[in-house]
XYZ file of N, CA and C in Angstrom:
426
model
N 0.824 -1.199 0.000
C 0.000 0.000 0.000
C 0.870 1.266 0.000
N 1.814 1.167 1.102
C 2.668 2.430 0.477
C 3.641 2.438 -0.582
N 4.111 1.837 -1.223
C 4.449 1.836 -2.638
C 3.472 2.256 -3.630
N 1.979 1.830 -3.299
C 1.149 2.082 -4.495
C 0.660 4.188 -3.971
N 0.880 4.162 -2.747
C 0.649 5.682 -2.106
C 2.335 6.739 -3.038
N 3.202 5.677 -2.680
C 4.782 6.544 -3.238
C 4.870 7.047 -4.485
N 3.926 5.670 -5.983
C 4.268 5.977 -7.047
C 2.972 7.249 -7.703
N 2.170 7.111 -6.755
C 1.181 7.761 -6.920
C 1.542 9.386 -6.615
N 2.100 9.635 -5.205
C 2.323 10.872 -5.202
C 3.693 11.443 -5.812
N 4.514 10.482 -6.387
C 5.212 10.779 -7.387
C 4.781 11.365 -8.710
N 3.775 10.803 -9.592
C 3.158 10.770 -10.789
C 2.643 12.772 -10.673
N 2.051 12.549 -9.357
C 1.471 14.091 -8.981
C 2.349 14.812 -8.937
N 3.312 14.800 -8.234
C 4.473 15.586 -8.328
C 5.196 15.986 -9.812
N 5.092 15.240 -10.070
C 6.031 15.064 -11.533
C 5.107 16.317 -12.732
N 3.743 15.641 -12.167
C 2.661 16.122 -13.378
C 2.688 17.930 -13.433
N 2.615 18.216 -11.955
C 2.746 19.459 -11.200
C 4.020 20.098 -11.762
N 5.090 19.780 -11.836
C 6.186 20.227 -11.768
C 6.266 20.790 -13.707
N 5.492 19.763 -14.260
C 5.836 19.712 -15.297
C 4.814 21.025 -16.021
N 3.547 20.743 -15.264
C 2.136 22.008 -15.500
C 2.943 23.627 -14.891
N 3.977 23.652 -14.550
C 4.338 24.566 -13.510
C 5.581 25.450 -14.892
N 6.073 23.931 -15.764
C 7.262 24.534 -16.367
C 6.429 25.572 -17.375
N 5.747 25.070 -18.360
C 4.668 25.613 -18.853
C 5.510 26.165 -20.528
N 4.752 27.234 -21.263
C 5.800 27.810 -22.262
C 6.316 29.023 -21.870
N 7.260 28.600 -21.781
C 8.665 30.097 -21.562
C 8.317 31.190 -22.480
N 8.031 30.837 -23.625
C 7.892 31.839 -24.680
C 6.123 32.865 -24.394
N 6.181 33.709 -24.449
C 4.678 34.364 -24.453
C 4.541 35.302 -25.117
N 5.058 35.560 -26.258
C 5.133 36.227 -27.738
C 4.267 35.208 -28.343
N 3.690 34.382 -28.481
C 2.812 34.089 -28.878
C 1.676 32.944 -28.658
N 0.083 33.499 -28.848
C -0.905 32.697 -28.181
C -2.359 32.749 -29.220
N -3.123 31.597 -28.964
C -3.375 31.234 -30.027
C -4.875 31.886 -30.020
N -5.565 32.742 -30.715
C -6.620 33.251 -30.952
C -8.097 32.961 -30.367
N -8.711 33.991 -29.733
C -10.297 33.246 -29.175
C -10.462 31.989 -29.826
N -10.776 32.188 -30.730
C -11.377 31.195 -31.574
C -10.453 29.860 -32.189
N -9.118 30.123 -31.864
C -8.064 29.334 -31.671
C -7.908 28.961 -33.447
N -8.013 29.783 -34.368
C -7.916 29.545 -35.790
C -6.867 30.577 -36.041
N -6.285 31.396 -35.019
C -5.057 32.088 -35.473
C -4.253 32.221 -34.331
N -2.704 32.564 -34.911
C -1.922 33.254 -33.729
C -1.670 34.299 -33.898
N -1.716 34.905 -32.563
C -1.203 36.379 -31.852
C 0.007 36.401 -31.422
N 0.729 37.267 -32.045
C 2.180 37.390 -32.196
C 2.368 39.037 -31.835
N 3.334 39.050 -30.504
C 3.808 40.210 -30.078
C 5.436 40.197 -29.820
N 6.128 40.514 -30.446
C 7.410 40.744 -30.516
C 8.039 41.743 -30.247
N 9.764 42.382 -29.292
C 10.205 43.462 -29.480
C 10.926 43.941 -30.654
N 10.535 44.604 -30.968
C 10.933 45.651 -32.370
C 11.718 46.516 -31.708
N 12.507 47.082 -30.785
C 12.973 48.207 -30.575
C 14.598 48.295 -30.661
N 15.234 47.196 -31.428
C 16.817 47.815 -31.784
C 16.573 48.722 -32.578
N 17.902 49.256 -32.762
C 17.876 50.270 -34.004
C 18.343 49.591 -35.247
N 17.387 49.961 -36.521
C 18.165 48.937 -37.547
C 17.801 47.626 -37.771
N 17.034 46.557 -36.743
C 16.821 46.014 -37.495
C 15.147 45.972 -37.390
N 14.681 44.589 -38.471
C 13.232 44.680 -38.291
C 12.483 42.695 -38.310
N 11.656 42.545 -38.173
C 10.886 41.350 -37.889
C 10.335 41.240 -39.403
N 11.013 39.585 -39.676
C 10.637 38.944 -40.921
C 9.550 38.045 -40.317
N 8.694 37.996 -41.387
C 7.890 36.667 -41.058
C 7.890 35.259 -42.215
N 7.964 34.351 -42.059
C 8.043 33.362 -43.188
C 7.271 32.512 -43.054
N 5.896 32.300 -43.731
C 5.414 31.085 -43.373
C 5.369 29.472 -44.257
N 6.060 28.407 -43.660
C 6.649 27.197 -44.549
C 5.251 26.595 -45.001
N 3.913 26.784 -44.986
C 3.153 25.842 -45.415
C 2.142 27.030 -45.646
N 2.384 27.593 -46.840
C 1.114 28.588 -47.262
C -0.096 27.889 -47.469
N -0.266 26.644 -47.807
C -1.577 25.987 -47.529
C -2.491 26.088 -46.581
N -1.652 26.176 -45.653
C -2.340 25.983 -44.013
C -2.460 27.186 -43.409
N -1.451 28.014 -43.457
C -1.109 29.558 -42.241
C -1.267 30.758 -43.682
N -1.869 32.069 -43.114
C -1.684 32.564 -43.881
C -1.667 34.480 -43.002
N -0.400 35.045 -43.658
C -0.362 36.417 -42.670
C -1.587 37.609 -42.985
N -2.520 37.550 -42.175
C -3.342 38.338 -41.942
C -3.295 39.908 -41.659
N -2.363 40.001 -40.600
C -2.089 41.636 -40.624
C -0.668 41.626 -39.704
N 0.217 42.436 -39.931
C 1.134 42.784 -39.407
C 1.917 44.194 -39.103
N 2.171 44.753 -38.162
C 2.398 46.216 -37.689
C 3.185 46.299 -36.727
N 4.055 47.878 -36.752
C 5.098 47.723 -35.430
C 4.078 49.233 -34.910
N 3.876 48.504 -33.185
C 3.358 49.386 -32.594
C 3.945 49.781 -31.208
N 4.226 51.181 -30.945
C 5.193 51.211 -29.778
C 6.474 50.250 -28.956
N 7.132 50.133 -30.185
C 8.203 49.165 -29.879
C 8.136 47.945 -30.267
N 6.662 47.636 -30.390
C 6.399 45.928 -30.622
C 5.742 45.666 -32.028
N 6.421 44.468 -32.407
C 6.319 43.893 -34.284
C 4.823 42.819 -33.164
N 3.972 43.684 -34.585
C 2.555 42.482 -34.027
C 1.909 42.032 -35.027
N 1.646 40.794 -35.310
C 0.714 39.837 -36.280
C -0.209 39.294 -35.665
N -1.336 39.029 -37.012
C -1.995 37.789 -36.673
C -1.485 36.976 -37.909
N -1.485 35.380 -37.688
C -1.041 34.062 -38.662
C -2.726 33.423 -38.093
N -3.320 33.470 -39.283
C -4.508 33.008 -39.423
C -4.781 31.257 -40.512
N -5.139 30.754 -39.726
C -5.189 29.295 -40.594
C -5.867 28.631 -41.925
N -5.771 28.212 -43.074
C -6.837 28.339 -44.188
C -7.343 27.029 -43.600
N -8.863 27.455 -44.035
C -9.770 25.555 -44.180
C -10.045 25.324 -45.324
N -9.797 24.418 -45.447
C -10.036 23.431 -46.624
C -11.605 22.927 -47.006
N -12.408 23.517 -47.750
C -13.741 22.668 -47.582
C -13.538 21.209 -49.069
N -14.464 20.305 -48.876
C -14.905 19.277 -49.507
C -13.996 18.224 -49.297
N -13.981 17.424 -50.661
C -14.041 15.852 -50.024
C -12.210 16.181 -49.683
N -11.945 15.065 -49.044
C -10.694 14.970 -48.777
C -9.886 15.942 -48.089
N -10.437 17.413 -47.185
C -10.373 18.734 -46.560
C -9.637 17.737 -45.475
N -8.739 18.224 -44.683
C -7.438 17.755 -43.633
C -6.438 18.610 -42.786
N -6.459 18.466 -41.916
C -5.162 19.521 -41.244
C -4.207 19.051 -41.727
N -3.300 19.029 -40.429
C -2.160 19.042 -40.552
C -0.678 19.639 -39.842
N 0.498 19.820 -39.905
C 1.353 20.431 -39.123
C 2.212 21.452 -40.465
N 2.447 22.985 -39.758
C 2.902 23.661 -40.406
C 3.690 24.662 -39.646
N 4.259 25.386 -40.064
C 5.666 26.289 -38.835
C 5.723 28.113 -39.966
N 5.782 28.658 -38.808
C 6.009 30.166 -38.891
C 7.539 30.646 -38.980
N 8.220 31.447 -39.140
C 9.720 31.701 -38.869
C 9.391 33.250 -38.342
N 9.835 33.718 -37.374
C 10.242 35.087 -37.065
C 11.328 35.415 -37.293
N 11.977 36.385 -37.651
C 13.590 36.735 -38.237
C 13.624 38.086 -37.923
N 14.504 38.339 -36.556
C 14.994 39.949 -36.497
C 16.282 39.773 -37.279
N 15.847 40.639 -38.454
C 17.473 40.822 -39.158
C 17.392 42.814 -39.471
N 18.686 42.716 -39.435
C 19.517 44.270 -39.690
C 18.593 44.659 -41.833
N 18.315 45.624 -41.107
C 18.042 46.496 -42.337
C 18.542 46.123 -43.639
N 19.679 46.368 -42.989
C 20.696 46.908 -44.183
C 21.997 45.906 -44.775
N 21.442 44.357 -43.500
C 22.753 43.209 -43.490
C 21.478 42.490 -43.536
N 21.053 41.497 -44.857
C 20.319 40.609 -44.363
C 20.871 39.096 -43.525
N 22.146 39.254 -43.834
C 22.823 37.889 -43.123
C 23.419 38.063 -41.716
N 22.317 39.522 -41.192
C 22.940 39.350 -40.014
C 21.425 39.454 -39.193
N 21.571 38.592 -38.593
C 20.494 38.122 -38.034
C 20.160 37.794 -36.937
N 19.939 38.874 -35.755
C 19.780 38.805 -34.781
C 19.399 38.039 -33.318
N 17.961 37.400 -33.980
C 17.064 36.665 -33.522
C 16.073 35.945 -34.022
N 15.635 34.882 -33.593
C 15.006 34.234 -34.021
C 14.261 32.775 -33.704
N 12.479 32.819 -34.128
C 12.012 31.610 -33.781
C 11.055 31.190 -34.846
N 10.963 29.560 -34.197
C 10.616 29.107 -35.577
C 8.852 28.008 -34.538
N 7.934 28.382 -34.641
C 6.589 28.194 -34.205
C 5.978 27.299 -34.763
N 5.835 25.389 -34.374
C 5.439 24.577 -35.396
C 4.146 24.658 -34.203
N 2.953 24.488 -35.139
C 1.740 24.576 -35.104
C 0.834 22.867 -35.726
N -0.366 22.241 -35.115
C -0.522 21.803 -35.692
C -2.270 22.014 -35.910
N -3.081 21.789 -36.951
C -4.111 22.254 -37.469
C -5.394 21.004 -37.339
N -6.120 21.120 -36.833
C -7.207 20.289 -37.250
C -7.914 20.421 -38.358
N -8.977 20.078 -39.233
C -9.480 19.863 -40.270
C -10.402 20.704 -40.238
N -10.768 21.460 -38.911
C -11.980 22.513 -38.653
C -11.185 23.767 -38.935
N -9.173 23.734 -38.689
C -9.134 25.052 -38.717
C -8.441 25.340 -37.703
N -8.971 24.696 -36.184
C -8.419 25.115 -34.978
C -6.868 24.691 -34.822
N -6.324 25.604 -34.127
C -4.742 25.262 -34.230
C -3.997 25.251 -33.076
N -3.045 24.410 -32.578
C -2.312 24.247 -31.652
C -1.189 24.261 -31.777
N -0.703 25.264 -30.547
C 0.994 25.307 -30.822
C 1.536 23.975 -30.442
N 2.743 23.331 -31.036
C 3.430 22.330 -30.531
C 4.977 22.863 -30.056
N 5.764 22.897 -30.981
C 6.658 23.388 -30.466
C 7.118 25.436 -30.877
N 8.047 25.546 -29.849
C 8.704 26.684 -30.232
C 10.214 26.614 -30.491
N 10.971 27.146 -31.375
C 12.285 26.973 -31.194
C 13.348 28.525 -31.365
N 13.898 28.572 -31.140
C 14.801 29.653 -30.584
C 15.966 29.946 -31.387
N 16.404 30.858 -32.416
C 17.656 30.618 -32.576
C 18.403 32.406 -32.762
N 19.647 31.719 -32.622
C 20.741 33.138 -33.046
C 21.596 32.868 -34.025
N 21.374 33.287 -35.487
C 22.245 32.967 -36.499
C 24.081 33.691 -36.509
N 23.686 34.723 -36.337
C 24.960 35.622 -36.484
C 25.602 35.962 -35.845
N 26.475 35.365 -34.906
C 27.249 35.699 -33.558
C 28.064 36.920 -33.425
N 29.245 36.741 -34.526
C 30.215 37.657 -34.354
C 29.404 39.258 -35.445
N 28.579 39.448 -35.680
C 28.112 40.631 -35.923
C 27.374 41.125 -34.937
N 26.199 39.984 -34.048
C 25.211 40.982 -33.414
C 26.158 41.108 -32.213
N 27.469 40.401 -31.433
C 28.342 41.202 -30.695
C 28.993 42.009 -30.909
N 29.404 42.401 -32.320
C 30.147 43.760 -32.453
C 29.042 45.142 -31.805
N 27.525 44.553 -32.399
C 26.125 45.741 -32.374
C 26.173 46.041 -31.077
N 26.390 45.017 -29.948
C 25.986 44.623 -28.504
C 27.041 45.504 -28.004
N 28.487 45.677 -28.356
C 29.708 45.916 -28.016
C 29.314 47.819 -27.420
């Protein structure tokens, strides 16, 4: 009985710990109606600006995008498919802070895989994080 009490309040613990880590990222969340994402980003270096790329124009499509008091803001709105054979699916966004005037220098960056149900509704799955250009954006930083 206490083994079956140990693995039990283990499982809770674990579950907790894990509901607790949650997403780090909160630049972006997924629409009332959960058929788009809301994307709030900082825009405020000097020089550079927020790319958006989306890898599955089938599925995601950029709805509106604007820099407002410091912050690059979108919506990525999802297409539905009507008739026979209509299907989700998984598809990914790219954000890209790059320099104006250097496109190969590239500040920041994430890449937002999403996956779609057949109604439309969409769920984030993963987020990923990257920094392409080291020895330029430390000279900027310097």
């Amino acid at each position: 009985m206490k083994r079956i009490l140990a693995i039990g309040l283990i499982l809770i613990m674990t579950t907790l710990a894990l509901a607790a880590c949650g997403n780090e990222y909160d630049f972006v969340e997924l629409g009332d109606d959960k058929k788009s994402l809301d994307i709030e980003l900082d825009a405020n270096k000097k020089g550079y600006s927020w790319k958006t790329t989306i890898g599955e124009l089938d599925k995601l499509v950029l709805k509106k995008e604007k820099v407002k008091d410091g912050k690059y803001i979108a919506k990525i709105g999802t297409i539905i498919k009507s008739g026979k054979g209509k299907k989700g699916g998984r598809a990914s966004v790219a954000f890209t802070y790059v320099n104006d005037k250097d496109p190969n220098d590239v500040y920041l960056g994430y890449v937002v895989g999403v996956g779609i149900n057949p109604q439309g509704k969409a769920e984030i799955r993963s987020i990923d994080e990257y920094k392409v250009n080291f020895e330029t954006t430390l000279k900027e930083d310097d």
